[in-house]
Coordinates of C-alpha atoms in Angstrom, one line a residue:
M1 CA 44.8 23.4 -7.0
R2 CA 47.4 25.1 -4.7
V3 CA 46.3 26.6 -1.6
L4 CA 48.4 28.3 1.2
T5 CA 47.0 29.6 4.3
D6 CA 48.2 31.6 7.5
P7 CA 46.3 30.7 10.8
V8 CA 46.2 34.3 11.4
L9 CA 43.8 35.0 8.9
T10 CA 41.6 31.8 9.2
A11 CA 39.5 33.0 11.6
D12 CA 36.0 34.2 10.8
H13 CA 36.8 37.8 11.0
A14 CA 39.3 40.5 9.8
R15 CA 39.9 43.9 11.4
A16 CA 38.8 47.3 9.3
V17 CA 38.7 50.9 9.8
R18 CA 35.5 52.8 10.1
F19 CA 34.6 56.4 9.9
A20 CA 31.9 56.1 12.3
A21 CA 30.8 59.7 12.1
P22 CA 32.8 63.1 11.3
R23 CA 36.1 63.1 13.1
T24 CA 35.2 59.5 14.7
V25 CA 37.2 56.9 13.4
D26 CA 37.4 53.4 15.1
L27 CA 38.4 49.9 14.5
I28 CA 36.1 47.1 13.9
D29 CA 35.7 43.3 13.1
V30 CA 34.3 42.5 9.5
P31 CA 34.2 39.1 7.8
T32 CA 37.1 37.6 6.2
A33 CA 37.6 38.4 2.5
D34 CA 36.6 35.4 0.6
V35 CA 39.1 33.6 -1.8
V36 CA 37.4 32.7 -5.2
P37 CA 39.2 30.6 -7.8
G38 CA 41.6 33.0 -9.7
S39 CA 42.4 35.1 -6.7
V40 CA 44.9 35.6 -3.8
R41 CA 44.3 36.7 -0.1
L42 CA 47.1 39.1 1.5
R43 CA 47.6 39.8 5.0
T44 CA 48.1 43.5 5.1
L45 CA 51.3 44.8 6.2
Y46 CA 50.8 48.6 5.8
S47 CA 48.3 51.1 4.7
G48 CA 48.9 54.7 4.0
L49 CA 46.4 57.3 5.1
S50 CA 45.2 59.8 2.5
A51 CA 45.8 63.5 3.2
G52 CA 43.4 64.3 0.3
T53 CA 40.1 62.1 -0.2
E54 CA 39.9 60.4 2.9
L55 CA 40.4 63.3 4.9
T56 CA 37.5 65.0 3.2
T57 CA 35.5 61.9 4.8
Y58 CA 36.9 62.3 8.2
L59 CA 36.0 66.1 8.0
D60 CA 32.6 65.4 6.4
T61 CA 33.4 67.8 3.4
N62 CA 33.3 64.9 0.8
P63 CA 30.6 65.6 -1.9
Y64 CA 29.5 62.1 -2.0
L65 CA 28.4 62.7 1.8
H66 CA 26.1 65.5 0.7
R67 CA 24.9 65.1 -2.9
R68 CA 24.1 62.1 -5.2
W69 CA 26.4 61.3 -7.8
D70 CA 24.4 60.1 -11.0
P71 CA 27.0 57.6 -12.8
D72 CA 25.2 57.7 -15.8
L73 CA 24.7 61.3 -16.2
R74 CA 27.8 61.7 -14.7
L75 CA 26.6 64.6 -12.8
F76 CA 26.3 65.5 -9.0
E77 CA 22.5 66.3 -8.3
D78 CA 20.5 67.2 -5.2
G79 CA 18.8 64.4 -3.3
A80 CA 19.8 61.6 -1.3
A81 CA 23.5 61.5 -0.9
S82 CA 25.8 58.6 -2.6
S83 CA 27.6 57.9 0.9
A84 CA 26.7 58.1 4.5
Y85 CA 28.1 57.6 8.0
P86 CA 29.3 54.9 9.2
V87 CA 31.9 54.4 6.1
V88 CA 33.7 51.2 6.2
G89 CA 36.3 50.3 3.3
A90 CA 38.2 53.6 2.7
G91 CA 41.7 53.6 2.0
Y92 CA 43.8 53.0 -1.3
E93 CA 47.3 52.6 -0.1
E94 CA 48.0 49.1 0.7
V95 CA 50.6 46.4 0.7
G96 CA 50.5 42.9 1.9
E97 CA 52.0 39.5 2.0
V98 CA 50.3 36.7 -0.1
V99 CA 49.2 33.9 2.5
E100 CA 46.6 32.1 0.4
V101 CA 46.5 31.2 -3.5
L102 CA 43.4 29.6 -5.4
P103 CA 44.4 29.5 -9.0
G104 CA 41.5 29.4 -11.6
P105 CA 41.3 27.5 -15.0
A106 CA 43.3 30.3 -16.7
D107 CA 46.0 30.8 -14.5
A108 CA 48.2 27.8 -15.3
D109 CA 51.1 30.3 -16.4
V110 CA 50.7 32.8 -13.5
T111 CA 52.9 32.5 -10.7
V112 CA 52.3 33.9 -7.4
R113 CA 53.7 32.4 -4.1
A114 CA 53.0 32.4 -0.6
G115 CA 55.3 35.4 1.1
D116 CA 55.2 37.4 -2.1
V117 CA 54.7 41.2 -0.9
V118 CA 52.2 42.8 -3.2
W119 CA 51.1 46.4 -3.5
G120 CA 47.4 47.3 -4.3
I121 CA 44.1 48.9 -3.1
W122 CA 41.8 46.9 -0.6
G123 CA 41.2 49.3 2.1
H124 CA 42.4 49.7 5.8
R125 CA 41.7 46.2 6.8
S126 CA 43.9 43.4 7.8
D127 CA 43.3 41.2 4.8
G128 CA 42.5 41.7 1.3
V129 CA 41.7 39.7 -1.7
M130 CA 43.1 40.3 -5.4
P131 CA 42.6 38.7 -8.8
L132 CA 45.8 36.2 -9.1
A133 CA 46.8 37.6 -12.7
A134 CA 46.6 41.4 -11.1
A135 CA 48.7 40.2 -8.1
A136 CA 51.4 38.7 -10.4
G137 CA 52.0 42.3 -11.7
R138 CA 52.3 43.9 -8.6
V139 CA 54.8 41.9 -6.8
L140 CA 57.8 43.8 -5.0
P141 CA 61.1 42.0 -5.7
P142 CA 62.9 40.5 -3.0
G143 CA 64.9 43.1 -1.0
V144 CA 62.9 46.1 -1.6
D145 CA 61.2 47.7 1.3
P146 CA 57.5 47.0 1.6
M147 CA 56.9 50.4 2.6
V148 CA 57.4 51.7 -1.0
G149 CA 54.1 49.7 -1.8
V150 CA 52.0 52.1 0.0
F151 CA 52.8 54.8 -2.8
A152 CA 51.5 53.2 -5.7
R153 CA 48.3 54.9 -6.0
V154 CA 49.6 58.5 -5.0
G155 CA 52.3 57.9 -7.1
A156 CA 50.0 57.0 -10.0
V157 CA 48.0 60.1 -9.3
A158 CA 51.1 62.1 -9.6
L159 CA 52.3 60.4 -12.8
N160 CA 48.8 60.9 -14.4
A161 CA 49.1 64.9 -13.5
V162 CA 52.6 64.9 -15.4
V163 CA 51.1 63.1 -18.4
D164 CA 48.1 65.4 -18.4
A165 CA 50.6 68.3 -18.3
D166 CA 52.4 67.1 -21.4
I167 CA 55.7 68.4 -20.2
H168 CA 58.5 69.2 -22.8
V169 CA 62.2 69.0 -21.9
G170 CA 63.6 72.4 -20.9
E171 CA 60.1 73.9 -20.0
T172 CA 59.4 75.5 -16.8
V173 CA 57.0 73.8 -14.8
A174 CA 55.5 75.5 -11.5
I175 CA 54.0 72.8 -9.0
F176 CA 51.7 74.2 -6.4
G177 CA 51.4 71.9 -3.0
Q178 CA 54.4 70.0 -1.7
G179 CA 52.4 67.6 0.0
V180 CA 52.9 63.8 -0.7
I181 CA 51.5 63.9 -4.2
G182 CA 53.0 67.5 -4.8
L183 CA 56.3 66.1 -4.2
L184 CA 56.1 63.0 -6.1
T185 CA 54.8 65.2 -8.9
T186 CA 58.1 67.4 -8.4
A187 CA 60.2 64.3 -9.0
L188 CA 58.4 63.0 -12.0
A189 CA 58.3 66.4 -13.5
A190 CA 61.9 66.6 -12.9
L191 CA 62.6 63.1 -14.4
N192 CA 60.7 64.4 -17.5
G193 CA 62.9 67.2 -17.9
A194 CA 61.2 70.2 -16.4
D195 CA 62.6 72.9 -14.6
V196 CA 60.5 72.7 -11.6
V197 CA 59.6 75.4 -9.5
A198 CA 58.1 74.3 -6.3
V199 CA 55.6 76.5 -4.5
D200 CA 54.5 75.9 -0.8
A201 CA 53.7 77.8 2.3
R202 CA 56.1 75.5 4.4
A203 CA 59.8 75.9 4.7
D204 CA 60.5 72.1 5.5
R205 CA 58.3 71.2 2.6
L206 CA 60.3 73.3 0.4
E207 CA 63.5 71.9 1.5
L208 CA 62.3 68.6 0.6
S209 CA 61.3 69.8 -2.9
R210 CA 64.8 70.7 -3.7
R211 CA 65.8 66.9 -2.6
F212 CA 62.9 65.7 -5.1
G213 CA 64.2 67.9 -7.8
A214 CA 63.3 71.2 -7.8
A215 CA 65.3 73.7 -9.6
A216 CA 63.8 76.8 -7.5
V217 CA 61.1 77.1 -4.7
V218 CA 58.8 79.7 -3.7
D219 CA 57.5 80.6 -0.2
A220 CA 53.9 81.2 -0.8
T221 CA 53.5 83.0 2.5
S222 CA 56.0 85.8 1.1
Q223 CA 56.5 85.5 -2.5
S224 CA 54.4 85.7 -5.6
A225 CA 54.8 82.4 -7.8
A226 CA 53.7 84.5 -10.8
E227 CA 56.4 87.1 -10.3
V228 CA 59.1 84.6 -9.8
A229 CA 58.2 82.5 -12.7
R230 CA 58.4 85.5 -14.7
G231 CA 61.9 86.3 -13.3
L232 CA 63.4 83.2 -14.2
T233 CA 61.8 83.1 -17.7
G234 CA 62.5 86.8 -18.9
G235 CA 59.2 87.9 -18.5
R236 CA 57.5 84.8 -20.2
G237 CA 56.0 83.0 -17.4
A238 CA 55.9 79.1 -16.6
D239 CA 55.2 77.0 -19.6
V240 CA 53.0 74.7 -17.3
A241 CA 51.6 74.7 -13.8
L242 CA 50.4 71.9 -11.9
E243 CA 47.9 72.5 -8.8
M244 CA 48.2 69.7 -6.5
S245 CA 47.0 71.2 -3.1
G246 CA 43.2 71.3 -3.9
D247 CA 43.5 75.1 -2.5
Y248 CA 41.5 77.5 -4.8
R249 CA 43.8 80.4 -4.0
G250 CA 46.5 77.8 -5.1
L251 CA 44.5 77.3 -8.5
Q252 CA 44.2 81.0 -8.9
E253 CA 47.9 81.9 -8.3
A254 CA 48.7 78.9 -10.8
I255 CA 46.5 80.4 -13.7
R256 CA 48.4 83.7 -13.0
T257 CA 51.8 81.9 -13.2
V258 CA 51.8 80.6 -16.7
G259 CA 52.3 82.7 -19.5
Y260 CA 50.2 83.5 -22.6
N261 CA 48.5 80.3 -24.0
G262 CA 50.0 78.4 -21.0
R263 CA 48.5 75.1 -19.4
V264 CA 47.2 74.5 -15.9
V265 CA 46.6 71.1 -14.8
A266 CA 44.3 71.1 -11.7
A267 CA 44.9 67.8 -9.9
G268 CA 43.8 68.8 -6.3
F269 CA 40.6 67.6 -4.8
Y270 CA 38.6 71.0 -4.3
Q271 CA 36.1 71.4 -1.7
G272 CA 33.2 73.9 -1.8
A273 CA 33.0 77.0 -3.8
G274 CA 35.8 78.5 -5.6
D275 CA 35.6 82.1 -4.4
A276 CA 39.3 82.8 -4.9
L277 CA 39.1 82.4 -8.5
R278 CA 39.1 85.5 -10.8
L279 CA 38.4 84.1 -14.4
G280 CA 37.9 87.5 -15.8
E281 CA 41.7 88.3 -15.2
E282 CA 44.8 86.2 -16.5
F283 CA 42.6 83.1 -17.1
H284 CA 40.6 85.3 -19.7
H285 CA 43.4 87.7 -21.0
N286 CA 46.1 85.2 -21.4
R287 CA 43.9 82.2 -22.9
V288 CA 45.0 80.1 -20.3
E289 CA 44.2 76.3 -21.0
L290 CA 42.6 74.3 -17.6
V291 CA 43.0 70.8 -17.5
S292 CA 41.3 68.4 -15.0
S293 CA 43.3 65.5 -14.0
H294 CA 41.6 62.4 -12.3
I295 CA 43.0 58.9 -11.4
S296 CA 40.1 57.5 -13.5
G297 CA 42.5 57.3 -16.4
P298 CA 45.2 59.2 -18.4
P299 CA 44.2 61.5 -21.2
P300 CA 42.0 59.6 -23.8
R301 CA 44.6 60.9 -26.7
Y302 CA 46.8 58.5 -25.3
A303 CA 44.7 55.3 -25.1
P304 CA 45.2 52.4 -25.6
R305 CA 49.0 52.9 -24.6
W306 CA 48.6 54.6 -21.4
T307 CA 46.0 52.8 -19.0
R308 CA 45.4 53.5 -15.1
E309 CA 47.3 50.2 -14.5
R310 CA 50.1 51.4 -16.6
L311 CA 50.4 54.5 -14.3
H312 CA 50.5 52.5 -11.2
R313 CA 53.2 49.9 -12.7
D314 CA 55.2 52.6 -14.4
F315 CA 55.6 54.5 -11.0
M316 CA 56.4 51.4 -9.0
R317 CA 59.0 50.6 -11.7
L318 CA 60.5 53.9 -11.3
V319 CA 60.8 53.3 -7.4
V320 CA 61.9 49.7 -7.9
D321 CA 64.8 51.0 -10.2
G322 CA 65.8 53.7 -7.6
R323 CA 64.9 56.6 -9.8
V324 CA 62.1 57.8 -7.5
D325 CA 62.3 57.1 -3.4
P326 CA 59.2 57.9 -1.6
R327 CA 60.3 56.9 1.7
P328 CA 61.6 60.3 3.0
L329 CA 57.8 61.3 2.8
V330 CA 56.8 59.0 5.7
S331 CA 56.1 60.9 8.7
R332 CA 54.9 58.6 11.0
V333 CA 54.2 54.6 11.2
V334 CA 51.6 54.0 13.8
P335 CA 50.0 50.7 15.1
V336 CA 46.6 50.3 13.4
D337 CA 44.9 50.5 16.8
Q338 CA 46.0 54.2 17.0
V339 CA 43.9 55.1 13.8
A340 CA 41.8 57.6 15.4
D341 CA 44.8 59.7 17.0
A342 CA 46.5 59.2 13.5
F343 CA 43.6 60.8 11.6
A344 CA 43.3 63.7 14.2
A345 CA 47.0 64.6 13.6
L346 CA 46.6 64.4 10.0
A347 CA 43.8 66.8 10.3
D348 CA 45.9 69.0 12.6
S349 CA 47.5 71.5 10.1
T350 CA 49.9 72.7 12.7
A351 CA 51.3 69.1 12.9
D352 CA 52.5 69.4 9.3
L353 CA 52.7 65.7 8.6
L354 CA 53.2 64.0 5.1
Q355 CA 52.6 60.2 4.7
V356 CA 51.2 58.6 7.8
V357 CA 51.1 54.9 7.6
L358 CA 49.1 52.2 9.8
D359 CA 51.1 49.3 10.6
F360 CA 48.8 46.2 10.4
R361 CA 51.2 43.5 11.4
S362 CA 49.9 43.2 14.7
A363 CA 46.5 43.2 14.0
S364 CA 44.3 40.4 15.2

């Protein structure tokens, strides 16, 4: 048995982010994570803030806070909500340094060492625990910027949407929403051989879209993506559209943008009722296929070759190989004790932030 420890984490507490109430975030003491045989403990270096799922918790729009999710029936129902404030444990974009290794009986051939940098999901907290075998497959090679580790999950979401879209070389693909996940989707769709038309309302994001591989851009404030796509394709329309923003207006325009028998992949986290949708128009008359993409897993038709773990690892392989560089998406890196200000800024649409990252290296 080999145990390696760090005195910073041998105390009886760690630091974690808590959503105490809507728009109220603080940093609290929590018990340190327990290391069991067959696992490693990590000291968090960075943790990325989600402008999608986590922001819905911050803003109190997440359906889990208002309705009950029945995991057996897979239905949201009226009744006691599945989640309530305070919410502790949010966060799914972490990267940390291994500080303790406790092998189990089946780990003789698994090598993870103190000092290895590992990406994963353990929430916005100063320490985390991960199965040793899982950590072994998530070690960043020496010399790779640890910051890229925070993009593993959002990159997997983007890759899953591209897999769901079933893009073919030479197809025209419109991607609505050029936030963090949308820009990564643009890069991956371009790598997959698509002529990407990026759609957003912000000029600076559209400029980044070109850097990430877009062949054309559409300013949603002054142009119709549906008309632009038809102009680029001789009137045919886009073959596929991916809606990444979670805005129903974007989803409606994505439906308009694809041609007859086109495919729309909805990967955004939509909130409330979809009043902007007009399903009796292009959706009905053009026989549009609407696909829901969710990180719970890739399309079942690709099992068992494609798994959720493969989505994460393949995206990170593209990053390590230099085929996708997510670092230009980092807008701010802030000390973890400024987390309340970080979420307030992320929720402020005028701030126009992409990836905000918490720096845990000074947490104590």
